[in-house]
PDB file of C-alpha atoms in Angstrom:
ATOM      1  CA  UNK M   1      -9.585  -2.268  13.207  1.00 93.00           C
ATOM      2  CA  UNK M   2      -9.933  -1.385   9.625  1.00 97.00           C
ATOM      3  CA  UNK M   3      -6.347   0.489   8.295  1.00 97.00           C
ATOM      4  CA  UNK M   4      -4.871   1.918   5.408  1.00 97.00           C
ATOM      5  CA  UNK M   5      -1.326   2.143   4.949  1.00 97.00           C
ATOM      6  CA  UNK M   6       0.484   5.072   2.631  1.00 96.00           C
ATOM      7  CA  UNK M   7       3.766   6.203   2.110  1.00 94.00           C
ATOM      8  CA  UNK M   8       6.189   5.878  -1.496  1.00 92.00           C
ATOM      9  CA  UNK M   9       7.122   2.639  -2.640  1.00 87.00           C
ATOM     10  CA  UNK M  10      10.244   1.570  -0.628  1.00 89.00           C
ATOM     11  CA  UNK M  11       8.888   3.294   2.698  1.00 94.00           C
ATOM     12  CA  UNK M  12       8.538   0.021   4.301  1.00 93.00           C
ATOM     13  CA  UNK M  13       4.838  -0.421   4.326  1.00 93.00           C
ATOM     14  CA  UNK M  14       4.854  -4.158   3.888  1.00 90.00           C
ATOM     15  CA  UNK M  15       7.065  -5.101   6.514  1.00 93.00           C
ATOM     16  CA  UNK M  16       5.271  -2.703   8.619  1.00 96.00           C
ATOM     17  CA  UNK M  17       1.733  -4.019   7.644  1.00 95.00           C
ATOM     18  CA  UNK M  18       2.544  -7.811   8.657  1.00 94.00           C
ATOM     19  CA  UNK M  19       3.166  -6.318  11.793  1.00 96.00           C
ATOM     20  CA  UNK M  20       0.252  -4.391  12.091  1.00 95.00           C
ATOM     21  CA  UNK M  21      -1.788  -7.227  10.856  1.00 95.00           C
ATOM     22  CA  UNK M  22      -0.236  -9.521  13.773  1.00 94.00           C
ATOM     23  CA  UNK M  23      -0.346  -6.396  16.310  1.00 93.00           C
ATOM     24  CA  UNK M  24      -4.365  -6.275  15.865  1.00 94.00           C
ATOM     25  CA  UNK M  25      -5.137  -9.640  14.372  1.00 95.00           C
ATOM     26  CA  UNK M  26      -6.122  -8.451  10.932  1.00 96.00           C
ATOM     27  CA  UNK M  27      -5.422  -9.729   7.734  1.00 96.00           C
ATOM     28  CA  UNK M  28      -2.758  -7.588   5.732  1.00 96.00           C
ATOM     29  CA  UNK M  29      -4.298  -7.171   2.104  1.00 95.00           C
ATOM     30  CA  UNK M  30      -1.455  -6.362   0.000  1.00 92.00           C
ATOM     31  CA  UNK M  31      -2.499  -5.468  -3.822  1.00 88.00           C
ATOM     32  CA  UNK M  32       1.153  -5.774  -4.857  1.00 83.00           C
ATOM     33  CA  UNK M  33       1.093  -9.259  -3.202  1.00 86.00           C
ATOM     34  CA  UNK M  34      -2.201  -9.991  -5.142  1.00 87.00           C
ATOM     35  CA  UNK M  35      -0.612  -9.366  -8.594  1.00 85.00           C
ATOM     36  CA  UNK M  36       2.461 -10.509  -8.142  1.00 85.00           C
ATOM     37  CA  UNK M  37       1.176 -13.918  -6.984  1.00 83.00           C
ATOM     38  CA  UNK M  38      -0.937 -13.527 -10.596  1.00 83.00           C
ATOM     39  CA  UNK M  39       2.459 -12.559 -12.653  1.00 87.00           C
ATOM     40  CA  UNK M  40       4.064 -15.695 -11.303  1.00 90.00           C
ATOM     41  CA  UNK M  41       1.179 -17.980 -11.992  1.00 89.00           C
ATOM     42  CA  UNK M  42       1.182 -16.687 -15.501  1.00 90.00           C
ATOM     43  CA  UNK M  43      -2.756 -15.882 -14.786  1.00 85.00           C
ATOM     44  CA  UNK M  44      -4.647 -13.674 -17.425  1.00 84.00           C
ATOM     45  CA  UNK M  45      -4.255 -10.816 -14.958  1.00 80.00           C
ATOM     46  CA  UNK M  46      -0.741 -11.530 -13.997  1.00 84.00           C
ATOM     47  CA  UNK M  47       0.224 -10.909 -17.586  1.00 86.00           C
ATOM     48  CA  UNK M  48      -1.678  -7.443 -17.958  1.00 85.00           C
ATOM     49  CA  UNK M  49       0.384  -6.659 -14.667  1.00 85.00           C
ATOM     50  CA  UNK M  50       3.423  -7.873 -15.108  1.00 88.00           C
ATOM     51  CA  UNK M  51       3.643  -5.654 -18.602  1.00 86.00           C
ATOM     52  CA  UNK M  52       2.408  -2.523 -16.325  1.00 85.00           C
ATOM     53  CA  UNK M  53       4.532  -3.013 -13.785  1.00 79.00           C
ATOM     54  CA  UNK M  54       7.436  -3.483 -16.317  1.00 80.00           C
ATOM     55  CA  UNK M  55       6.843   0.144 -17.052  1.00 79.00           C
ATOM     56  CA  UNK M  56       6.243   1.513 -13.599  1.00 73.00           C
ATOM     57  CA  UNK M  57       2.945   2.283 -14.435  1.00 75.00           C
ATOM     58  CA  UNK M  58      -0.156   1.392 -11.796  1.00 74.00           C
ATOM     59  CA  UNK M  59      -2.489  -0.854 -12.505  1.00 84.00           C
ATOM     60  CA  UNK M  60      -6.137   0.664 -13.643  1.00 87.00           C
ATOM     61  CA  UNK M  61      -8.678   1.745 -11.298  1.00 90.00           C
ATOM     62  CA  UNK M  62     -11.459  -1.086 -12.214  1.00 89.00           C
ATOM     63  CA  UNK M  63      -8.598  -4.103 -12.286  1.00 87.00           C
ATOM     64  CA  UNK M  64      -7.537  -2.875  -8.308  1.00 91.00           C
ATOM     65  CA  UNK M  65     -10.902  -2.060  -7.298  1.00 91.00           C
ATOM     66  CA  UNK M  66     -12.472  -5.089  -8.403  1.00 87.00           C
ATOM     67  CA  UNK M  67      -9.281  -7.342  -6.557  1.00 87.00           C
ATOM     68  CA  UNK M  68      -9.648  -5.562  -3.102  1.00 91.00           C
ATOM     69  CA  UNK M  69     -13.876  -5.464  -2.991  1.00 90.00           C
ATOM     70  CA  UNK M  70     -13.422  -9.216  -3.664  1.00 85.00           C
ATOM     71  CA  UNK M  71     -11.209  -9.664  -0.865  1.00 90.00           C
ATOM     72  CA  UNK M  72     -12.401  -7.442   1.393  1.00 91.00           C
ATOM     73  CA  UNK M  73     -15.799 -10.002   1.310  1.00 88.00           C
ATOM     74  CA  UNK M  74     -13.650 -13.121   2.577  1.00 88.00           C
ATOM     75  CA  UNK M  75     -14.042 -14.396   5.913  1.00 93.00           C
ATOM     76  CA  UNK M  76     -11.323 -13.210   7.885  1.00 94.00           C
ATOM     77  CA  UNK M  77     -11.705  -9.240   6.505  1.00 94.00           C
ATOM     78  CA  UNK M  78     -15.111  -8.842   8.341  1.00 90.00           C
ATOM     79  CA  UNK M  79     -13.882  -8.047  11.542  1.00 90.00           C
ATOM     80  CA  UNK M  80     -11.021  -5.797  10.360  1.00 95.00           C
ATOM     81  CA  UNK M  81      -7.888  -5.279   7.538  1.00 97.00           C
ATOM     82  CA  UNK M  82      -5.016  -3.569   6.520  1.00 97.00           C
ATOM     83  CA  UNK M  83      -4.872  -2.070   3.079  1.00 97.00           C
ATOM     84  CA  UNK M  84      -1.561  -2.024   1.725  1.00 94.00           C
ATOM     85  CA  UNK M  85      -0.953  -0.777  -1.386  1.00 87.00           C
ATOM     86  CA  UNK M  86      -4.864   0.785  -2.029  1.00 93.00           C
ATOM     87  CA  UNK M  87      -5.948   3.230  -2.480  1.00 95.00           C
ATOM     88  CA  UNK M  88      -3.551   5.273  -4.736  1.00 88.00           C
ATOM     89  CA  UNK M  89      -5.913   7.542  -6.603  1.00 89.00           C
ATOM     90  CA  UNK M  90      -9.143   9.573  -5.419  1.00 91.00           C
ATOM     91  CA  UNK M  91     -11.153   7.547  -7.654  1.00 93.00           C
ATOM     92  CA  UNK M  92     -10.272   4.467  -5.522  1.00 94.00           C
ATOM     93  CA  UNK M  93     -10.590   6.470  -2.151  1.00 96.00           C
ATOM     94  CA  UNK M  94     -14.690   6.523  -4.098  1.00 96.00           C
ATOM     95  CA  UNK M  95     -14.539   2.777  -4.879  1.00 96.00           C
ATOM     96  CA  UNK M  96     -13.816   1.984  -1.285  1.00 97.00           C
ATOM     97  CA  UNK M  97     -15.443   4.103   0.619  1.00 97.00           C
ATOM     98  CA  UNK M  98     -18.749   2.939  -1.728  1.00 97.00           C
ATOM     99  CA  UNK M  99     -17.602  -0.967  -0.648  1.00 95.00           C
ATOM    100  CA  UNK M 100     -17.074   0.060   2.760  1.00 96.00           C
ATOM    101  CA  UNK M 101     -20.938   2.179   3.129  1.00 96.00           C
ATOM    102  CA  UNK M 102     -22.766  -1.020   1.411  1.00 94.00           C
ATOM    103  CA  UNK M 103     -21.354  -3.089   4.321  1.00 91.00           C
ATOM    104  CA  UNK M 104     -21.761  -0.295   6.473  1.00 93.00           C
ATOM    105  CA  UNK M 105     -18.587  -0.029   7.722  1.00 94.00           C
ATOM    106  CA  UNK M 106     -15.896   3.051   8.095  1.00 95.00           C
ATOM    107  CA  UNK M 107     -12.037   2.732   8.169  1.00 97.00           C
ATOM    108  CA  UNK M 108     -10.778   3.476  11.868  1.00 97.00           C
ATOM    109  CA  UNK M 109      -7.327   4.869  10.613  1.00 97.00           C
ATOM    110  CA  UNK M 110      -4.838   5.893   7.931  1.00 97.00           C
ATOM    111  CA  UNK M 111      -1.427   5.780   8.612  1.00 97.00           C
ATOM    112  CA  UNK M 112       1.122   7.449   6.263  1.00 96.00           C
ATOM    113  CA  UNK M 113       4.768   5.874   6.426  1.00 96.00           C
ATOM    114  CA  UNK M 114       6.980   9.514   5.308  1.00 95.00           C
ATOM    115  CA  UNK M 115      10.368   9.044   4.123  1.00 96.00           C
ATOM    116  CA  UNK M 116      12.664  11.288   1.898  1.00 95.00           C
ATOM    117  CA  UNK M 117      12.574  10.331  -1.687  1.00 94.00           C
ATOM    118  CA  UNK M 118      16.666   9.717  -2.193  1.00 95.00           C
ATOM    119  CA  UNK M 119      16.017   6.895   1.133  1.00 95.00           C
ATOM    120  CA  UNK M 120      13.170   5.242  -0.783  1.00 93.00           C
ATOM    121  CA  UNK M 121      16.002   4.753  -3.760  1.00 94.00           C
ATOM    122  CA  UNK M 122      18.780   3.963  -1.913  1.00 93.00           C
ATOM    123  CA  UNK M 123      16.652   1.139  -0.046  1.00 92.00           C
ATOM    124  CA  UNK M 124      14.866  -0.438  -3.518  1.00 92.00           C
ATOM    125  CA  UNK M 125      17.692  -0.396  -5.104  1.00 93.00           C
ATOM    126  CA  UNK M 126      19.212  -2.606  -2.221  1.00 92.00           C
ATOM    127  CA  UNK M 127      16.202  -4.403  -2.390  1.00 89.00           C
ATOM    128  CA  UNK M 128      16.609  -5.407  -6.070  1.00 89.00           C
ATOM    129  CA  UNK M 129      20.056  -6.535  -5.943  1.00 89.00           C
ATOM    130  CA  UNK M 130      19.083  -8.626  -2.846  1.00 91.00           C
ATOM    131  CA  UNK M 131      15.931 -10.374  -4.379  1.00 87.00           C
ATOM    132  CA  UNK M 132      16.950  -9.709  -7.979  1.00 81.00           C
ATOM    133  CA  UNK M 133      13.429  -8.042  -8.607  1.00 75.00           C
ATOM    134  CA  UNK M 134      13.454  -6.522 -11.998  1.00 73.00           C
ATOM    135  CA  UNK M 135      10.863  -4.182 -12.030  1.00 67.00           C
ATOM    136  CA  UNK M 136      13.040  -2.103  -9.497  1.00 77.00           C
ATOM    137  CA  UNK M 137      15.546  -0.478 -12.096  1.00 87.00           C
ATOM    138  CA  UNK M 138      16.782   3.378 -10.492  1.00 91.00           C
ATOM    139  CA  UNK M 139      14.616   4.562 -13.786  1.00 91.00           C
ATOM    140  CA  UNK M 140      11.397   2.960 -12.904  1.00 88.00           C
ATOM    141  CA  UNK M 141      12.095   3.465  -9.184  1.00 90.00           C
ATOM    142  CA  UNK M 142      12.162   7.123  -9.845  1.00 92.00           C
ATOM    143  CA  UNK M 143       8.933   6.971 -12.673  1.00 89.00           C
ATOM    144  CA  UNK M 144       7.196   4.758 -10.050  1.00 87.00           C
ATOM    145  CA  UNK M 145       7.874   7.869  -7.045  1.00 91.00           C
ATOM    146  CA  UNK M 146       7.088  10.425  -9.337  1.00 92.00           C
ATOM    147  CA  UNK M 147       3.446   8.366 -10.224  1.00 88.00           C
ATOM    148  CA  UNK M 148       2.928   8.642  -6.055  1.00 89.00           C
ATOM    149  CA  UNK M 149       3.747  11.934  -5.645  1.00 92.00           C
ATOM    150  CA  UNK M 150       1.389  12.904  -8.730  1.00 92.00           C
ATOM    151  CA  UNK M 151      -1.738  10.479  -8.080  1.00 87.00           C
ATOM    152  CA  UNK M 152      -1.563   9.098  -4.469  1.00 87.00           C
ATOM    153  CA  UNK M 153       0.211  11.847  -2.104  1.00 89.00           C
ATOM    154  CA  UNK M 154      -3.259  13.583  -2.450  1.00 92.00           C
ATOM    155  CA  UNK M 155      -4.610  11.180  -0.321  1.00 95.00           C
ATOM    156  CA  UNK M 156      -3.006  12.136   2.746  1.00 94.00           C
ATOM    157  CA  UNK M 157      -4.723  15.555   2.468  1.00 93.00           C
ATOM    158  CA  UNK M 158      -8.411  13.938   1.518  1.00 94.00           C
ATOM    159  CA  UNK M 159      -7.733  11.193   4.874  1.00 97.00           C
ATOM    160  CA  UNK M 160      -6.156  14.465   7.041  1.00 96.00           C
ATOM    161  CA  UNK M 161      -9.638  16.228   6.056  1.00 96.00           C
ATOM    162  CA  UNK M 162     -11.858  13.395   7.707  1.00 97.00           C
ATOM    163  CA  UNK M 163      -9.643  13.445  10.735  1.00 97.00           C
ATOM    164  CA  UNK M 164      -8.261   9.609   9.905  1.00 97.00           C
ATOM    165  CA  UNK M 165      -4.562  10.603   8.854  1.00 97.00           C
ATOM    166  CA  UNK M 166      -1.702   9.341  11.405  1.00 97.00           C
ATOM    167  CA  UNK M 167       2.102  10.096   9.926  1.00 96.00           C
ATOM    168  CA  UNK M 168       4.513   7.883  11.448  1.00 97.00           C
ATOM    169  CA  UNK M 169       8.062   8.868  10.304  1.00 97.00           C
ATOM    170  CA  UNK M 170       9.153   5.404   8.421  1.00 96.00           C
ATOM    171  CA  UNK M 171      13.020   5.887   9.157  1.00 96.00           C
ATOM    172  CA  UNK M 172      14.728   4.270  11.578  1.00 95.00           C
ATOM    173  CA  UNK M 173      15.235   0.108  12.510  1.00 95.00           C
ATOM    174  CA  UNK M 174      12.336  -2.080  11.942  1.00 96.00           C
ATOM    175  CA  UNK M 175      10.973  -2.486  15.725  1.00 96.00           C
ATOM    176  CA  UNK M 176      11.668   1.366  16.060  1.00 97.00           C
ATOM    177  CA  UNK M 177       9.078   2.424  13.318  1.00 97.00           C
ATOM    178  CA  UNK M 178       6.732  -0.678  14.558  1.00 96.00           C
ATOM    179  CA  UNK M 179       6.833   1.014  17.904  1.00 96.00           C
ATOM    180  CA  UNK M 180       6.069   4.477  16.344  1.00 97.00           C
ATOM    181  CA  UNK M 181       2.919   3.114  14.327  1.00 97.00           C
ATOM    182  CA  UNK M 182       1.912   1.438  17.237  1.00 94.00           C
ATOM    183  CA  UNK M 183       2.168   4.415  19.732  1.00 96.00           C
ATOM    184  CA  UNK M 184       0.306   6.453  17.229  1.00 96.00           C
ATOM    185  CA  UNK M 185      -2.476   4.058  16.262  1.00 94.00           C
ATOM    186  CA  UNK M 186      -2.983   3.638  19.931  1.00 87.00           C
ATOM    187  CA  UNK M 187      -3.954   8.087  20.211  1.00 56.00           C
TER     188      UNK M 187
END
């Protein structure tokens, strides 16, 4: 099974990939994962990130792109994934669809996570208190949903056009939504 997962930051899509992943016994790819785990090894990459990030900015096209076609070549990615976090723009929709043809493969399914906009803040701002992440400020939250709604809501429409796009509504207790995705992914 080879997935994407979409939906605004705060919509739950990394909870909801690990159990995905462990559903169909794919490895969740996360790019925030990547680049964090780079910001707090201080790597060359981490620190381009980490002043990005600060922002709420995304990080360019041909740093993510060049991350998830390297990952997507490990070992346990050839016989499926779960993209979490890429794409976000059409121009990486082009980067991996191009990694995807040379190893002639397809993606099986797109799921889109939907949840209203004032949730996603209420729930990252809980989140920041709780792990004391700093890059979730109610001003970058907000800079950060108004960067998805510009560059990577598109998607959606481009993924609904090749008849891949499942929307799961992401509200609700954990095992609720899992059941959801689930039911969905299995149609």
């Amino acid at each position: 099974m080879r997935l994407i997962i979409l939906g605004p930051p705060g919509a739950g899509k990394g909870t909801q990939a690990s159990l995905i992943a462990e559903h169909y016994e794919i490895p969740a790819i996360s790019t925030g994962d990547i680049f964090r785990a780079n910001i707090k090894n201080e790597t060359e990459l981490g620190q381009q990130v980490k002043e990005i990030l600060a922002s709420g900015g995304y990080v360019s096209d041909d740093i993510t792109n060049a991350i998830v076609a390297d990952r997507l070549q490990e070992e346990d990615a050839t016989a499926g994934f779960l993209l979490d976090g890429y794409p976000r723009t059409t121009a990486q929709v082009a980067a991996l669809d191009k990694v995807l043809a040379q190893s002639g493969l397809a993606l099986d399914r797109v799921l889109e996570l939907v949840v209203d906009d004032e949730i996603v803040v209420d729930r990252l701002l809980k989140r920041a208190e709780v792990e004391g992440r700093s890059d979730d400020s109610e001003e970058v939250i907000r800079e950060r949903m108004a960067l998805y709604h510009r560059e990577t809501e598109p998607l959606s429409s481009a993924y609904e056009q090749r008849g891949l796009l499942v929307t799961v509504d992401g509200v609700g207790e954990v095992d609720e939504v899992a059941q959801r995705i689930v039911t969905a992914l299995g149609s």
